[in-house]
Short mmCIF file of C-alpha atoms (C1' of nucleotides) in Angstrom, two decimals:
data_model
loop_
_atom_site.label_atom_id
_atom_site.label_comp_id
_atom_site.label_asym_id
_atom_site.label_seq_id
_atom_site.Cartn_x
_atom_site.Cartn_y
_atom_site.Cartn_z
CA MET A 14 0.00 0.00 0.00
CA LEU A 15 2.72 2.45 0.92
CA ALA A 16 4.34 2.10 -2.48
CA VAL A 17 1.21 3.49 -4.02
CA PHE A 18 1.38 6.81 -2.26
CA PRO A 19 4.26 8.55 -3.95
CA GLU A 20 2.57 8.14 -7.30
CA THR A 21 -0.59 9.76 -6.09
CA VAL A 22 1.04 12.65 -4.28
CA ARG A 23 0.56 15.99 -5.90
CA THR A 24 1.47 19.32 -4.42
CA ALA A 25 -2.01 20.68 -4.62
CA SER A 26 -2.08 24.12 -3.17
CA ALA A 27 -5.85 23.87 -2.89
CA VAL A 28 -5.62 21.27 -0.12
CA ALA A 29 -5.04 22.52 3.42
CA CYS A 30 -2.64 20.85 5.82
CA PRO A 31 -4.40 18.04 7.65
CA VAL A 32 -3.16 19.22 11.00
CA CYS A 33 -2.65 22.95 11.07
CA ASP A 34 -5.09 23.93 8.32
CA LEU A 35 -2.43 26.09 6.67
CA GLN A 36 -1.55 25.89 3.01
CA SER A 37 1.86 24.69 1.78
CA PRO A 38 4.65 24.91 2.54
CA CYS A 39 3.42 23.80 5.96
CA VAL A 40 3.08 20.20 4.87
CA ALA A 41 3.54 18.47 1.52
CA GLN A 42 0.06 17.82 0.23
CA ALA A 43 -1.99 15.23 -1.55
CA SER A 44 -5.38 13.67 -1.40
CA LYS A 45 -6.60 10.23 -2.28
CA THR A 46 -9.75 8.17 -2.39
CA PHE A 47 -9.84 4.66 -0.95
CA ASP A 48 -12.35 1.99 -1.85
CA ALA A 49 -14.51 0.33 0.75
CA GLU A 50 -12.46 -2.17 2.77
CA GLU A 51 -9.20 -0.89 1.32
CA GLU A 52 -6.17 -0.70 3.59
CA ILE A 53 -4.81 2.78 4.25
CA TYR A 54 -1.80 1.66 6.25
CA GLY A 55 -0.74 -1.45 8.12
CA GLU A 56 0.80 -1.98 11.52
CA GLY A 57 4.57 -2.00 11.25
CA GLU A 58 4.82 0.09 8.09
CA PRO A 59 6.91 3.28 8.26
CA ALA A 60 4.70 6.07 9.57
CA GLU A 61 5.36 8.48 6.71
CA TRP A 62 1.93 10.01 6.34
CA VAL A 63 -0.73 11.78 8.36
CA PHE A 64 -4.34 11.82 7.21
CA ARG A 65 -7.48 13.81 7.52
CA VAL A 66 -10.83 12.39 6.51
CA VAL A 67 -12.70 14.45 3.93
CA SER A 68 -15.58 12.07 3.37
CA GLY A 69 -16.37 8.49 4.32
CA ALA A 70 -15.26 6.60 7.42
CA VAL A 71 -12.13 4.89 8.67
CA ARG A 72 -11.42 2.21 11.28
CA VAL A 73 -8.12 2.02 13.14
CA PHE A 74 -7.46 -1.33 14.77
CA THR A 75 -5.10 -3.92 16.19
CA MET A 76 -5.15 -7.58 15.18
CA LEU A 77 -4.00 -10.29 17.56
CA ASP A 78 -2.18 -13.37 16.26
CA ASP A 79 -5.26 -15.55 16.46
CA GLY A 80 -7.50 -13.21 14.52
CA ARG A 81 -9.12 -11.34 17.37
CA ARG A 82 -9.44 -7.69 16.47
CA GLN A 83 -9.88 -4.57 18.54
CA ILE A 84 -11.00 -1.41 16.81
CA HIS A 85 -9.47 1.59 18.58
CA ALA A 86 -11.42 4.29 16.83
CA PHE A 87 -13.68 5.25 13.97
CA HIS A 88 -12.81 8.41 12.07
CA PHE A 89 -15.22 10.67 10.22
CA PRO A 90 -14.92 13.83 8.11
CA GLY A 91 -12.64 16.34 9.82
CA ASP A 92 -10.85 13.76 11.97
CA VAL A 93 -7.08 13.45 11.79
CA PHE A 94 -5.47 10.03 12.13
CA GLY A 95 -2.15 8.31 11.56
CA LEU A 96 -0.23 10.59 13.93
CA GLU A 97 2.50 8.38 15.34
CA ASN A 98 5.17 9.08 17.84
CA GLY A 99 7.41 6.16 16.76
CA ALA A 100 8.93 5.38 13.37
CA ASP A 101 6.24 2.87 12.37
CA TYR A 102 2.47 2.72 12.56
CA SER A 103 1.51 0.82 15.69
CA GLN A 104 -1.97 0.03 14.36
CA SER A 105 -3.66 -0.51 11.01
CA ALA A 106 -6.21 1.66 9.23
CA GLU A 107 -8.82 0.75 6.62
CA ALA A 108 -11.53 2.61 4.78
CA ILE A 109 -14.95 1.36 5.89
CA CYS A 110 -16.72 2.70 2.82
CA GLU A 111 -15.40 4.73 -0.10
CA THR A 112 -13.36 7.37 1.69
CA ARG A 113 -11.47 10.45 0.64
CA VAL A 114 -8.56 11.64 2.75
CA GLU A 115 -6.07 14.47 2.67
CA ILE A 116 -2.52 13.35 3.18
CA GLY A 117 0.40 15.12 4.81
CA ARG A 118 4.00 14.03 5.00
CA TRP A 119 5.00 13.44 8.59
CA THR A 120 8.61 14.62 8.20
CA VAL A 121 7.36 17.96 6.96
CA LEU A 122 4.84 18.31 9.73
CA ASP A 123 7.45 17.31 12.30
CA ALA A 124 9.87 19.91 10.93
CA ALA A 125 7.14 22.52 10.98
CA SER A 126 6.29 21.77 14.60
CA ALA A 127 9.95 22.14 15.53
CA GLN A 128 9.89 25.74 14.27
CA ASP A 129 6.35 26.86 14.94
CA CYS A 130 4.92 26.51 18.43
CA GLN A 131 1.39 26.92 17.15
CA THR A 132 1.77 23.87 14.94
CA ALA A 133 3.38 21.98 17.80
CA ARG A 134 0.47 22.91 20.00
CA LYS A 135 -2.04 21.76 17.43
CA LEU A 136 -0.22 18.46 17.24
CA TRP A 137 -0.46 18.11 20.98
CA LEU A 138 -4.14 19.04 21.08
CA LEU A 139 -4.93 16.39 18.49
CA THR A 140 -3.11 13.74 20.49
CA ALA A 141 -4.68 14.88 23.75
CA GLU A 142 -8.11 14.62 22.18
CA ALA A 143 -7.34 11.11 20.95
CA LEU A 144 -6.25 10.23 24.49
CA ARG A 145 -9.46 11.61 25.94
CA ARG A 146 -11.49 9.46 23.60
CA ALA A 147 -9.37 6.39 24.32
CA SER A 148 -9.89 6.93 28.04
CA GLU A 149 -13.66 7.00 27.67
CA HIS A 150 -13.49 3.93 25.48
CA LEU A 151 -11.37 2.25 28.15
CA VAL A 152 -14.03 2.73 30.81
CA MET A 153 -16.62 1.32 28.44
CA LEU A 154 -14.60 -1.84 27.79
CA GLY A 155 -13.45 -2.31 31.36
CA ARG A 156 -16.56 -1.58 33.36
CA LYS A 157 -19.72 -1.43 31.28
CA THR A 158 -22.30 -4.02 30.31
CA ALA A 159 -23.24 -4.89 26.74
CA ARG A 160 -26.35 -2.69 26.98
CA GLU A 161 -24.36 0.27 28.25
CA ARG A 162 -21.75 -0.16 25.53
CA VAL A 163 -24.26 -0.31 22.71
CA ALA A 164 -26.18 2.65 24.12
CA GLY A 165 -22.93 4.57 24.42
CA PHE A 166 -22.00 3.68 20.88
CA LEU A 167 -25.29 4.95 19.48
CA VAL A 168 -25.05 8.18 21.41
CA GLU A 169 -21.48 8.72 20.25
CA MET A 170 -22.37 8.05 16.63
CA GLN A 171 -25.32 10.39 16.87
CA ARG A 172 -23.15 13.14 18.26
CA ARG A 173 -20.35 12.70 15.75
CA THR A 174 -22.17 11.88 12.54
CA GLY A 175 -25.89 12.07 13.15
CA ARG A 176 -28.39 14.68 12.12
CA GLN A 177 -31.32 15.11 14.49
CA ASN A 178 -31.92 11.70 16.02
CA VAL A 179 -31.01 9.69 12.97
CA VAL A 180 -27.81 7.70 12.65
CA ASP A 181 -26.66 6.04 9.42
CA LEU A 182 -24.03 3.49 10.32
CA PRO A 183 -21.34 3.03 7.70
CA MET A 184 -19.88 0.02 9.52
CA SER A 185 -20.97 -3.60 9.83
CA ARG A 186 -22.01 -5.41 12.99
CA ILE A 187 -18.56 -6.98 13.13
CA ASP A 188 -16.97 -3.53 13.20
CA ILE A 189 -19.31 -2.43 15.97
CA ALA A 190 -18.62 -5.62 17.92
CA ASP A 191 -14.86 -5.24 17.58
CA TYR A 192 -15.12 -1.64 18.71
CA LEU A 193 -17.22 -2.51 21.75
CA GLY A 194 -15.37 -5.67 22.78
CA LEU A 195 -18.45 -7.84 22.11
CA THR A 196 -19.59 -10.37 19.49
CA ILE A 197 -21.81 -9.57 16.53
CA GLU A 198 -24.56 -11.68 18.05
CA THR A 199 -24.56 -9.67 21.27
CA VAL A 200 -24.60 -6.38 19.34
CA SER A 201 -27.46 -7.61 17.19
CA ARG A 202 -29.46 -8.92 20.14
CA THR A 203 -28.94 -5.72 22.09
CA LEU A 204 -29.97 -3.47 19.20
CA ASN A 205 -33.08 -5.53 18.63
CA GLU A 206 -33.86 -5.45 22.34
CA PHE A 207 -33.58 -1.65 22.20
CA GLN A 208 -36.04 -1.68 19.33
CA ARG A 209 -38.49 -3.96 21.16
CA THR A 210 -38.41 -1.70 24.21
CA GLY A 211 -38.97 1.37 22.06
CA LEU A 212 -35.60 2.97 22.66
CA ILE A 213 -34.74 3.02 18.99
CA ASP A 214 -36.29 2.40 15.62
CA LEU A 215 -34.36 0.16 13.24
CA PRO A 216 -36.04 0.31 9.82
CA ARG A 217 -32.89 -1.07 8.16
CA CYS A 218 -29.99 -2.66 9.95
CA ARG A 219 -27.67 0.29 9.39
CA HIS A 220 -30.25 2.97 9.82
CA VAL A 221 -31.14 3.88 13.41
CA ARG A 222 -33.51 6.44 14.82
CA LEU A 223 -33.04 7.26 18.49
CA CYS A 224 -36.55 7.48 19.92
CA ASN A 225 -35.43 8.20 23.46
CA SER A 226 -32.07 9.94 23.39
CA ARG A 227 -32.38 10.96 26.99
CA LEU A 228 -32.81 7.41 28.23
CA LEU A 229 -30.07 6.12 25.93
CA ASP A 230 -27.77 8.78 27.34
CA ALA A 231 -28.62 7.69 30.85
CA MET A 232 -28.06 4.04 29.97
CA ALA A 233 -24.62 4.84 28.57
CA ALA A 234 -23.90 6.19 32.07
CA MET B 27 -7.07 19.07 48.37
CA LEU B 28 -6.39 21.86 45.91
CA ALA B 29 -6.45 24.46 48.62
CA VAL B 30 -3.52 22.75 50.25
CA PHE B 31 -1.18 23.17 47.34
CA PRO B 32 -0.40 26.86 47.42
CA GLU B 33 0.84 26.54 50.99
CA THR B 34 3.25 23.81 50.08
CA VAL B 35 4.59 25.38 46.92
CA ARG B 36 8.13 26.55 47.19
CA THR B 37 10.29 27.77 44.34
CA ALA B 38 12.97 25.20 44.92
CA SER B 39 15.64 25.56 42.31
CA ALA B 40 16.92 22.11 43.17
CA VAL B 41 13.81 20.48 41.67
CA ALA B 42 13.75 19.97 37.91
CA CYS B 43 10.70 20.71 35.80
CA PRO B 44 8.41 17.68 35.74
CA VAL B 45 8.06 17.83 32.01
CA CYS B 46 11.11 19.28 30.35
CA ASP B 47 13.69 18.49 33.01
CA LEU B 48 14.96 22.05 32.94
CA GLN B 49 15.38 24.15 36.06
CA SER B 50 13.28 27.23 36.68
CA PRO B 51 12.14 29.46 35.21
CA CYS B 52 10.73 26.74 32.96
CA VAL B 53 7.97 25.86 35.40
CA ALA B 54 7.16 27.06 38.90
CA GLN B 55 8.32 24.31 41.20
CA ALA B 56 7.35 22.45 44.32
CA SER B 57 7.34 18.97 45.67
CA LYS B 58 5.04 17.22 48.08
CA THR B 59 4.59 13.89 49.79
CA PHE B 60 1.19 12.20 49.89
CA ASP B 61 0.14 9.53 52.37
CA ALA B 62 -1.07 6.16 51.22
CA GLU B 63 -4.63 6.41 49.88
CA GLU B 64 -4.50 10.21 49.84
CA GLU B 65 -6.18 12.05 46.98
CA ILE B 66 -3.87 14.03 44.71
CA TYR B 67 -6.62 15.55 42.61
CA GLY B 68 -10.24 14.82 41.87
CA GLU B 69 -12.23 14.72 38.66
CA GLY B 70 -13.72 18.11 37.93
CA GLU B 71 -11.20 20.16 39.88
CA PRO B 72 -9.34 22.88 37.97
CA ALA B 73 -6.32 21.30 36.31
CA GLU B 74 -3.76 23.69 37.74
CA TRP B 75 -0.90 21.29 38.33
CA VAL B 76 1.22 18.74 36.56
CA PHE B 77 3.03 16.04 38.47
CA ARG B 78 6.01 13.77 38.23
CA VAL B 79 6.42 10.81 40.55
CA VAL B 80 9.65 10.81 42.52
CA SER B 81 8.93 7.78 44.69
CA GLY B 82 5.89 5.65 45.42
CA ALA B 83 2.99 4.84 43.11
CA VAL B 84 -0.15 6.60 41.85
CA ARG B 85 -3.44 5.42 40.40
CA VAL B 86 -5.46 7.51 37.96
CA PHE B 87 -9.08 6.46 37.63
CA THR B 88 -12.69 7.20 36.77
CA MET B 89 -15.61 6.44 39.07
CA LEU B 90 -19.06 5.72 37.70
CA ASP B 91 -22.17 6.85 39.56
CA ASP B 92 -22.86 3.42 40.99
CA GLY B 93 -19.39 2.91 42.40
CA ARG B 94 -17.80 1.00 39.57
CA ARG B 95 -14.26 2.15 39.06
CA GLN B 96 -11.87 1.92 36.14
CA ILE B 97 -8.20 2.56 36.75
CA HIS B 98 -6.69 4.13 33.65
CA ALA B 99 -3.05 3.93 34.66
CA PHE B 100 -0.56 3.34 37.41
CA HIS B 101 2.34 5.76 37.65
CA PHE B 102 5.78 5.05 39.04
CA PRO B 103 8.97 7.08 39.62
CA GLY B 104 9.77 9.14 36.56
CA ASP B 105 6.22 9.12 35.16
CA VAL B 106 4.44 12.39 34.49
CA PHE B 107 0.69 12.63 35.10
CA GLY B 108 -2.03 15.24 35.43
CA LEU B 109 -1.46 16.70 31.96
CA GLU B 110 -4.89 17.89 30.85
CA ASN B 111 -6.03 19.46 27.70
CA GLY B 112 -9.21 20.94 29.19
CA ALA B 113 -9.66 23.32 32.11
CA ASP B 114 -10.47 20.61 34.65
CA TYR B 115 -9.10 17.19 35.51
CA SER B 116 -11.16 14.58 33.71
CA GLN B 117 -10.05 11.83 36.08
CA SER B 118 -8.98 11.45 39.68
CA ALA B 119 -5.55 10.58 41.07
CA GLU B 120 -4.61 9.02 44.40
CA ALA B 121 -1.38 7.90 46.01
CA ILE B 122 -1.32 4.12 46.38
CA CYS B 123 1.38 4.16 49.05
CA GLU B 124 3.36 7.03 50.52
CA THR B 125 4.35 8.93 47.39
CA ARG B 126 6.52 11.92 46.67
CA VAL B 127 5.78 14.00 43.60
CA GLU B 128 7.27 17.05 41.94
CA ILE B 129 4.69 19.64 40.99
CA GLY B 130 4.61 22.09 38.13
CA ARG B 131 2.11 24.83 37.46
CA TRP B 132 0.25 24.17 34.25
CA THR B 133 -0.12 27.80 33.22
CA VAL B 134 3.66 28.21 33.36
CA LEU B 135 4.27 25.04 31.39
CA ASP B 136 1.67 26.06 28.85
CA ALA B 137 3.28 29.45 28.43
CA ALA B 138 6.70 27.83 28.08
CA SER B 139 5.44 25.50 25.38
CA ALA B 140 4.03 28.46 23.48
CA GLN B 141 7.51 29.96 23.24
CA ASP B 142 9.79 26.96 23.12
CA CYS B 143 9.18 24.26 20.53
CA GLN B 144 11.32 21.79 22.41
CA THR B 145 9.06 22.05 25.44
CA ALA B 146 6.01 21.80 23.22
CA ARG B 147 7.46 18.71 21.63
CA LYS B 148 8.15 17.13 25.01
CA LEU B 149 4.57 17.79 25.99
CA TRP B 150 3.40 16.07 22.84
CA LEU B 151 5.70 13.10 23.35
CA LEU B 152 4.38 12.60 26.88
CA THR B 153 0.80 12.63 25.66
CA ALA B 154 1.60 10.36 22.73
CA GLU B 155 3.22 7.88 25.11
CA ALA B 156 0.13 7.97 27.34
CA LEU B 157 -1.99 7.31 24.27
CA ARG B 158 0.18 4.37 23.26
CA ARG B 159 -0.28 2.83 26.71
CA ALA B 160 -4.00 3.49 26.70
CA SER B 161 -4.27 1.78 23.30
CA GLU B 162 -2.55 -1.37 24.56
CA HIS B 163 -4.74 -1.29 27.64
CA LEU B 164 -7.78 -0.99 25.38
CA VAL B 165 -6.93 -4.18 23.50
CA MET B 166 -6.48 -5.94 26.81
CA LEU B 167 -9.91 -4.90 28.09
CA GLY B 168 -11.71 -5.43 24.82
CA ARG B 169 -10.30 -8.66 23.54
CA LYS B 170 -8.31 -10.58 26.14
CA THR B 171 -9.25 -13.25 28.65
CA ALA B 172 -8.67 -12.97 32.39
CA ARG B 173 -5.52 -15.09 32.14
CA GLU B 174 -4.11 -12.94 29.37
CA ARG B 175 -4.89 -9.75 31.27
CA VAL B 176 -3.24 -10.93 34.48
CA ALA B 177 -0.21 -12.25 32.58
CA GLY B 178 0.04 -8.94 30.74
CA PHE B 179 -0.22 -7.03 33.99
CA LEU B 180 2.60 -9.00 35.59
CA VAL B 181 4.84 -8.55 32.57
CA GLU B 182 4.12 -4.82 32.48
CA MET B 183 4.82 -4.41 36.19
CA GLN B 184 8.05 -6.37 35.84
CA ARG B 185 9.19 -4.18 32.99
CA ARG B 186 8.27 -0.92 34.65
CA THR B 187 9.12 -1.52 38.29
CA GLY B 188 10.69 -4.94 38.63
CA ARG B 189 14.28 -5.94 39.16
CA GLN B 190 15.25 -9.29 37.64
CA ASN B 191 12.14 -11.42 37.74
CA VAL B 192 10.80 -10.06 41.00
CA VAL B 193 7.81 -7.74 41.22
CA ASP B 194 6.71 -6.03 44.43
CA LEU B 195 3.17 -4.85 43.92
CA PRO B 196 2.32 -1.63 45.76
CA MET B 197 -1.37 -1.98 44.93
CA SER B 198 -4.17 -4.13 46.32
CA ARG B 199 -6.12 -6.81 44.48
CA ILE B 200 -8.96 -4.33 44.08
CA ASP B 201 -6.65 -1.92 42.28
CA ILE B 202 -5.43 -4.69 39.99
CA ALA B 203 -9.00 -5.80 39.30
CA ASP B 204 -10.14 -2.26 38.53
CA TYR B 205 -7.18 -1.82 36.19
CA LEU B 206 -7.85 -5.09 34.36
CA GLY B 207 -11.63 -4.83 34.21
CA LEU B 208 -12.09 -7.91 36.42
CA THR B 209 -13.15 -8.69 39.98
CA ILE B 210 -10.76 -9.26 42.87
CA GLU B 211 -11.85 -12.90 43.01
CA THR B 212 -10.92 -13.50 39.40
CA VAL B 213 -7.55 -11.79 39.87
CA SER B 214 -6.88 -13.84 42.98
CA ARG B 215 -7.92 -17.11 41.37
CA THR B 216 -5.85 -16.43 38.27
CA LEU B 217 -2.73 -15.53 40.24
CA ASN B 218 -3.08 -18.66 42.33
CA GLU B 219 -3.63 -20.73 39.21
CA PHE B 220 -0.40 -19.27 37.81
CA GLN B 221 1.33 -20.34 41.00
CA ARG B 222 -0.10 -23.87 40.87
CA THR B 223 1.06 -24.27 37.28
CA GLY B 224 4.53 -23.02 38.15
CA LEU B 225 4.36 -19.80 36.14
CA ILE B 226 4.97 -17.63 39.17
CA ASP B 227 5.96 -17.90 42.80
CA LEU B 228 3.80 -15.97 45.25
CA PRO B 229 5.50 -16.09 48.66
CA ARG B 230 3.44 -13.14 49.85
CA CYS B 231 0.38 -11.77 48.14
CA ARG B 232 2.12 -8.62 46.92
CA HIS B 233 5.44 -10.24 46.16
CA VAL B 234 5.66 -12.11 42.87
CA ARG B 235 8.53 -13.94 41.27
CA LEU B 236 8.11 -14.68 37.57
CA CYS B 237 9.39 -18.25 37.10
CA ASN B 238 8.66 -18.39 33.39
CA SER B 239 8.78 -14.89 31.95
CA ARG B 240 8.89 -16.22 28.42
CA LEU B 241 5.66 -18.14 28.80
CA LEU B 242 3.97 -15.27 30.64
CA ASP B 243 4.97 -12.98 27.78
CA ALA B 244 3.46 -15.40 25.28
CA MET B 245 0.28 -15.69 27.34
CA ALA B 246 -0.09 -11.92 27.39
CA ALA B 247 -0.07 -12.18 23.57
"C1'" DC C 28 -34.73 -14.27 -10.14
"C1'" DG C 29 -31.24 -16.26 -7.53
"C1'" DC C 30 -27.08 -16.11 -5.09
"C1'" DC C 31 -24.06 -14.29 -1.60
"C1'" DG C 32 -23.03 -11.80 2.36
"C1'" DC C 33 -24.69 -9.84 6.39
"C1'" DC C 34 -27.84 -9.91 10.00
"C1'" DT C 35 -30.95 -12.21 13.22
"C1'" DT C 36 -32.46 -15.72 16.32
"C1'" DG C 37 -32.10 -19.84 19.21
"C1'" DA C 38 -29.99 -23.31 22.23
"C1'" DG C 39 -26.27 -24.77 24.80
"C1'" DA C 40 -21.69 -23.82 26.82
"C1'" DA C 41 -18.09 -21.12 28.93
"C1'" DT C 42 -16.06 -17.52 31.32
"C1'" DA C 43 -16.33 -14.45 34.77
"C1'" DT C 44 -19.33 -12.58 38.54
"C1'" DT C 45 -21.78 -12.68 42.79
"C1'" DC C 46 -22.48 -14.12 47.26
"C1'" DA C 47 -20.66 -16.27 51.19
"C1'" DA C 48 -17.40 -18.08 54.28
"C1'" DG C 49 -12.87 -18.86 55.95
"C1'" DC C 50 -8.06 -17.64 56.37
"C1'" DA C 51 -3.86 -14.99 56.58
"C1'" DT C 52 -1.41 -10.79 57.88
"C1'" DC C 53 -0.58 -6.81 60.39
"C1'" DG C 54 -1.14 -3.44 63.80
"C1'" DT C 55 -2.99 -2.50 68.50
"C1'" DG C 56 -3.52 -2.98 73.12
"C1'" DG C 57 -3.81 -5.74 77.23
"C1'" DC D 27 4.36 -11.73 74.34
"C1'" DC D 28 0.05 -12.99 72.97
"C1'" DA D 29 -4.82 -12.08 72.13
"C1'" DC D 30 -7.73 -9.51 69.32
"C1'" DG D 31 -9.76 -7.06 65.66
"C1'" DA D 32 -9.54 -5.16 61.18
"C1'" DT D 33 -8.43 -5.47 56.60
"C1'" DG D 34 -7.36 -7.75 52.59
"C1'" DC D 35 -6.81 -12.17 50.31
"C1'" DT D 36 -8.34 -16.79 49.10
"C1'" DT D 37 -11.57 -20.36 48.09
"C1'" DG D 38 -16.07 -22.50 47.03
"C1'" DA D 39 -20.73 -22.82 45.10
"C1'" DA D 40 -24.30 -20.95 42.52
"C1'" DT D 41 -25.60 -17.57 39.12
"C1'" DA D 42 -25.43 -14.48 35.20
"C1'" DT D 43 -23.84 -12.51 31.23
"C1'" DT D 44 -21.82 -13.14 27.20
"C1'" DC D 45 -19.96 -16.32 23.82
"C1'" DT D 46 -20.09 -20.19 20.61
"C1'" DC D 47 -22.16 -22.91 17.38
"C1'" DA D 48 -25.84 -23.52 14.24
"C1'" DA D 49 -29.54 -22.45 11.31
"C1'" DG D 50 -32.54 -19.42 9.03
"C1'" DG D 51 -33.93 -14.98 6.91
"C1'" DC D 52 -33.42 -10.68 4.70
"C1'" DG D 53 -31.64 -7.57 1.36
"C1'" DG D 54 -28.70 -6.03 -2.22
"C1'" DC D 55 -26.51 -6.94 -6.54
"C1'" DG D 56 -25.53 -9.24 -10.61
#
DNA sequence: CGCCGCCTTGAGAATATTCAAGCATCGTGG
DNA sequence: CCACGATGCTTGAATATTCTCAAGGCGGCG
């Protein structure tokens, strides 16, 4: 996958830097569209690039040797991902659906942050925000029941991608399960239980209407 | 607790800045010793201070309304904690045993990082490292069995605080359970199972000798 | 229209929890 | 020095939640 990038890179002055929002020469620029299920980067590859989602959705995850998978985060338009502190990516990223991203070269961004404190601060804020989300996620996985996790997931999706009380899920049940530390069956059962009890409406399996946001919020704790 | 700090603050030039290791005027300085079980800061308090452990051990955690607790991290000598991106602490911190910490004033550190890119970078690196740990922790809570979690915990403690293959745990079984997303009974059973199978020796309940580090490592996956 | 993949549903099994009791360990005071 | 109580740890039995395995259904796409 990495080998593909250099060919697609163009110094498009129309694209803003994924991190600091400035035009070149802040960060070398490019943008690229990934197909659904296409790998963006893999764990262990050199962390050369930083990304910002323009449209679509991305999952960042870790695979264990035996095939178990934990999704660390979903990313939606506006979100930056691929910021690594080490030389290599420590996780993998894939497009969930057709996804367009802006791409910045890490060496350039790193150099910029060494000279400009505002850029360095932005870098820190992005990482701090990722840490805040990871911490909330941690509590969910460590101390919450399946119901609480699914409720929390719906509320989070609503807040980040929803309009009104409607959520269109780009990801499969497997993705949701691997994000919540559950199985697809438990996710499915819980969603359908929520529908039976009138908490949500589920006209299609990836289309959710939150009928009682307040209660869902309370359930998420 | 916060009200206590100003009284104990002294501009001791002998104490290095918790974050950047430079002497004043990098960050206003103080140090303080907390008793075992004493609160260092509480969730929701203004995040005025940043800390570095000198000796002892600290737990950082979140409490849910109904008393469930998730420990996000343990901190040992050399570790920095209390770095917040928002105005208030989003978690609580307590000393596990008698613990000495160095204290820096966040406003001063923030100002320093706005002028000095090296300091800003250090701040980022600290947060990125915290994120890396949280991500590993996340996989543990989401996708690993009790045995794998306990094995992983022992290996981590050995690496961070142990000498040779010996680990002296400063924290109780409850702390371990709340870190691993388990109950004290499960932690206790698992540790004693490890002893029965010869993986560890447990002469006292907080004193562990890793008899087969290699296998423990493999179990942690 | 039919196939394939994803989602749902059910039954049985497993892991971890809950509840309960007993046992060390440590500090205190007689 | 030993008895005592408190706290934390261990162990057992029963329970619960979630997982696994299996089958069936729905929907989208060719």
